[in-house]
Coordinates of C-alpha atoms in Angstrom, one line a residue:
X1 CA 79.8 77.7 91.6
X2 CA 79.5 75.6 94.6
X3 CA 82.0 77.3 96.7
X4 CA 79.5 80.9 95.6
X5 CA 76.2 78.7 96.5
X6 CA 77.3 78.1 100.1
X7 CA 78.9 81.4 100.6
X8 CA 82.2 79.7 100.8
X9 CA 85.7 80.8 99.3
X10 CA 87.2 78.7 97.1
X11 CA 90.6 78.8 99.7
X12 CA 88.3 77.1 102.0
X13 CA 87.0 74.4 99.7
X14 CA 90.4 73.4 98.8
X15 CA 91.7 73.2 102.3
X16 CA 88.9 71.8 103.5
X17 CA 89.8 68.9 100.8
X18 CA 92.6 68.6 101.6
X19 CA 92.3 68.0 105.2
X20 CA 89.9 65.3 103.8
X21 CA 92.4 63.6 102.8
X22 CA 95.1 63.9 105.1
X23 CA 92.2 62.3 107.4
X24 CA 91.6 59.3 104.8
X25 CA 95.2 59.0 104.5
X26 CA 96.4 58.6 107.9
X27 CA 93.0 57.1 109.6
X28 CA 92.8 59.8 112.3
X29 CA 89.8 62.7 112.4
X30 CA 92.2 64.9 113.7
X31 CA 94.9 66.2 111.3
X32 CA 97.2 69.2 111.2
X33 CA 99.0 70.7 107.9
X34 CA 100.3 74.1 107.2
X35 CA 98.4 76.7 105.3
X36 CA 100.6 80.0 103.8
X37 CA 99.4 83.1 104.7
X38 CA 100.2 86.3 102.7
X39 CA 101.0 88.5 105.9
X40 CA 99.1 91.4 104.8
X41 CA 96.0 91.5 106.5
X42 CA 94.4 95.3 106.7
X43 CA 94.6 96.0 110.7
X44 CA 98.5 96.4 109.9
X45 CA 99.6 99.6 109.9
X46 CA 101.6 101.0 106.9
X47 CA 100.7 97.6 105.2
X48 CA 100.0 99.2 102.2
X49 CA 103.4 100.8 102.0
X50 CA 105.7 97.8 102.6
X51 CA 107.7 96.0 100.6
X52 CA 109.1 92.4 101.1
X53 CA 107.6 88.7 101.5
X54 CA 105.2 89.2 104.7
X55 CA 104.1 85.3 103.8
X56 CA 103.9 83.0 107.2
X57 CA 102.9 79.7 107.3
X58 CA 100.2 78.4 110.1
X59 CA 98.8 75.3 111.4
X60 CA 95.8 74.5 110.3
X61 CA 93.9 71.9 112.6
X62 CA 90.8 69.9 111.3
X63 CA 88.8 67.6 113.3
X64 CA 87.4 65.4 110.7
X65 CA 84.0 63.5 111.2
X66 CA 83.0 61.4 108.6
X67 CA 79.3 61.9 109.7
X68 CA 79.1 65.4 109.7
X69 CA 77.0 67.1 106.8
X70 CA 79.7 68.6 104.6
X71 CA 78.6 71.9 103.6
X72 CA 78.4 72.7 107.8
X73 CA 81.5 71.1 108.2
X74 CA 82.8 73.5 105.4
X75 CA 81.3 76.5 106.7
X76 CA 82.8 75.9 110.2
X77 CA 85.7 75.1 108.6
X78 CA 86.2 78.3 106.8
X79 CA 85.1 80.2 110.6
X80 CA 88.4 78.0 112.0
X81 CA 90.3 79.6 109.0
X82 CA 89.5 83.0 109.8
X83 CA 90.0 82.5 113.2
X84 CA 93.8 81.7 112.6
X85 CA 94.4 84.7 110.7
X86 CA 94.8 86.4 114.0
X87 CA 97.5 84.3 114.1
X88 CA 99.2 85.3 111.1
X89 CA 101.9 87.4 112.3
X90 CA 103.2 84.7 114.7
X91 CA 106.0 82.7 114.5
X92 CA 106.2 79.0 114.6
X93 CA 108.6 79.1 117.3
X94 CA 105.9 81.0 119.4
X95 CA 103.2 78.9 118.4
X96 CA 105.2 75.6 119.3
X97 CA 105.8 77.0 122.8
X98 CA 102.4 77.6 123.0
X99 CA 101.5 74.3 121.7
X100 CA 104.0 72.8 124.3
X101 CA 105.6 71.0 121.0
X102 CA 109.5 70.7 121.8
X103 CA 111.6 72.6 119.5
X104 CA 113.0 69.1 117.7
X105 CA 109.3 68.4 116.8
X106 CA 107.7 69.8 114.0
X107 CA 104.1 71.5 114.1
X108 CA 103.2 70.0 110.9
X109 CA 105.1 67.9 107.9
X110 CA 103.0 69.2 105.3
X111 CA 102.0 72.7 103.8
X112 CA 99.3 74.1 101.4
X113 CA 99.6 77.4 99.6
X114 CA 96.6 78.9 98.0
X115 CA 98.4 81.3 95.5
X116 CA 95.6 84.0 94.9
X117 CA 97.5 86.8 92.9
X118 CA 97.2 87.9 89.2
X119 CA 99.4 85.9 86.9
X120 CA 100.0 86.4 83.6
X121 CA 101.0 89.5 81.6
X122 CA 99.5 92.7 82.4
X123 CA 98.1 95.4 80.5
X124 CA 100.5 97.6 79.3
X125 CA 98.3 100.5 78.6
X126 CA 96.6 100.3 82.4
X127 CA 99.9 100.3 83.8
X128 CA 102.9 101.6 81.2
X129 CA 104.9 98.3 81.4
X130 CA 104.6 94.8 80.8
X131 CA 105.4 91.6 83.2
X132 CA 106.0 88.8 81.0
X133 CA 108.6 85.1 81.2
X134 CA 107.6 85.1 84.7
X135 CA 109.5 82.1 86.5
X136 CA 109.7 81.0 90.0
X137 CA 111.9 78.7 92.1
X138 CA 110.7 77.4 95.4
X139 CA 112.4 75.7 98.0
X140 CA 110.6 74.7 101.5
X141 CA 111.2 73.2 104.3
X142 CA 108.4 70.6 104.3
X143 CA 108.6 66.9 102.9
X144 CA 105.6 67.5 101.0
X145 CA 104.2 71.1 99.2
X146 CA 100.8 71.4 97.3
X147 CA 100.2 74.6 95.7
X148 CA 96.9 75.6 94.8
X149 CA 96.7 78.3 91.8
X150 CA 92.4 79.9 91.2
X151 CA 92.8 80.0 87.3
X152 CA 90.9 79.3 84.1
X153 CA 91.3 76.0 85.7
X154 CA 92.2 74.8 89.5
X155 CA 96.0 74.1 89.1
X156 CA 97.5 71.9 91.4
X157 CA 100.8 71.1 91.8
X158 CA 103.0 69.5 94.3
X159 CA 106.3 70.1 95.5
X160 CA 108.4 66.8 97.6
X161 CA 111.2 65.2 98.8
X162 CA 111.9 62.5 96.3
X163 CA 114.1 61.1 99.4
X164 CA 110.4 61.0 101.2
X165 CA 108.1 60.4 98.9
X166 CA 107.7 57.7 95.5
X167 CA 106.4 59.7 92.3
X168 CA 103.8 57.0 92.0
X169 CA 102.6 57.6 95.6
X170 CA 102.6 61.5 94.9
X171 CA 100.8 61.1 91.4
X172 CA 98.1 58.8 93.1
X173 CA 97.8 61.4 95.7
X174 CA 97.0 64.1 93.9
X175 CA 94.6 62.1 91.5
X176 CA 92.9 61.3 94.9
X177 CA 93.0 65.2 95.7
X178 CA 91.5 66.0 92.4
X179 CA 88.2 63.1 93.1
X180 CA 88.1 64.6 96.2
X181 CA 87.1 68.2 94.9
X182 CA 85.3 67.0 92.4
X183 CA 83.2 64.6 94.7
X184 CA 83.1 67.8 97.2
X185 CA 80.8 69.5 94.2
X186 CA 78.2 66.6 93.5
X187 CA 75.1 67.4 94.9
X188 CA 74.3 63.4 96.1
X189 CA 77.2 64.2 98.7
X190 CA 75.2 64.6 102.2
X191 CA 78.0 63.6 104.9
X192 CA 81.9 64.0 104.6
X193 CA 81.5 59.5 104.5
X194 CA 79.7 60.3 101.3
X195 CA 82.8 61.6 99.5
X196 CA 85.1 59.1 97.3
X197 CA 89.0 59.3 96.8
X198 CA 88.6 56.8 93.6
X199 CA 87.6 57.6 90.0
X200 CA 85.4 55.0 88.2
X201 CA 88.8 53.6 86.5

């Protein structure tokens, strides 16, 4: 509802969060991440006709100010998004040259996937079969992975290197994560300063 209200997606909220906290976490107002994209944007030719994972990850970069009124922070936010979709069909090896980022460096040490496809079973009678006991493994690259699912309910979940990160530290961060969105929806919050990481417990 509040995503619809400002004429936001709900992709955009989440990032948009998420950068949030990344800023929070680390103390700077400019942060970086990676954000998956599917790869199958409409100017592609044939697009329609392809088979095989098109996904590419991106950096995302956020300049955080606490004193900026959130839903115009969120609405250029989402305008930064689509602007890096022109991007979406480059490497990260390009992008790192561009960037000037030596090879040995990494663009970003943590990536969000917004996972906006159907799930579930579908209907038999629509489509003659039945796709059911779906199960997925993922592996990435990245020390830390949240995946973000547009359900009945948000679903988060996160994906990390237990050689990295402390389950406490990762459980605590995605209760923050979950404040965070929720605080992103209160209609008190004026300025990004006005949001809150901790519940009332």
């Amino acid at each position: 509802e509040f995503a619809r209200e400002h004429r936001l997606t709900l992709n955009t909220v989440v990032q948009a969060a998420w950068s949030i906290l990344l800023s929070r976490y680390s103390g700077e107002m400019d942060v970086v991440y990676g954000f998956v994209t599917s790869g199958r944007s409409a100017p592609v030719k044939g697009i329609g006709s392809m088979v095989g994972m098109l996904v590419n990850t991106l950096p995302m970069r956020a300049q955080v100010d606490p004193y900026a009124n959130l839903v115009s922070w969120l609405q250029q936010f989402q305008k930064s998004q689509a602007d890096a979709r022109k991007y979406e069909h480059s490497s990260l090896v390009h992008m790192r040259k561009w960037a000037g980022i030596e090879s040995t460096q990494p663009l970003f040490e943590n990536i969000l996937a917004f996972e906006n496809y159907p799930r579930g079973t579908s209907d038999k009678e629509a489509t003659g079969f039945t796709v059911q006991d779906i199960r997925v493994f993922e592996r990435s690259n990245y020390p830390l992975e949240v995946v973000v699912g547009p359900h009945e309910q948000l679903s988060i979940r996160l994906n990390y290197d237990r050689q990295h990160y402390h389950d406490c530290d990762m459980e605590r961060l995605l209760q923050h994560f979950v404040v965070l969105l929720e605080s992103i929806c209160q209609p008190s919050v004026a300025n990004l300063s006005d949001l809150v990481l901790l519940s009332d417990a």
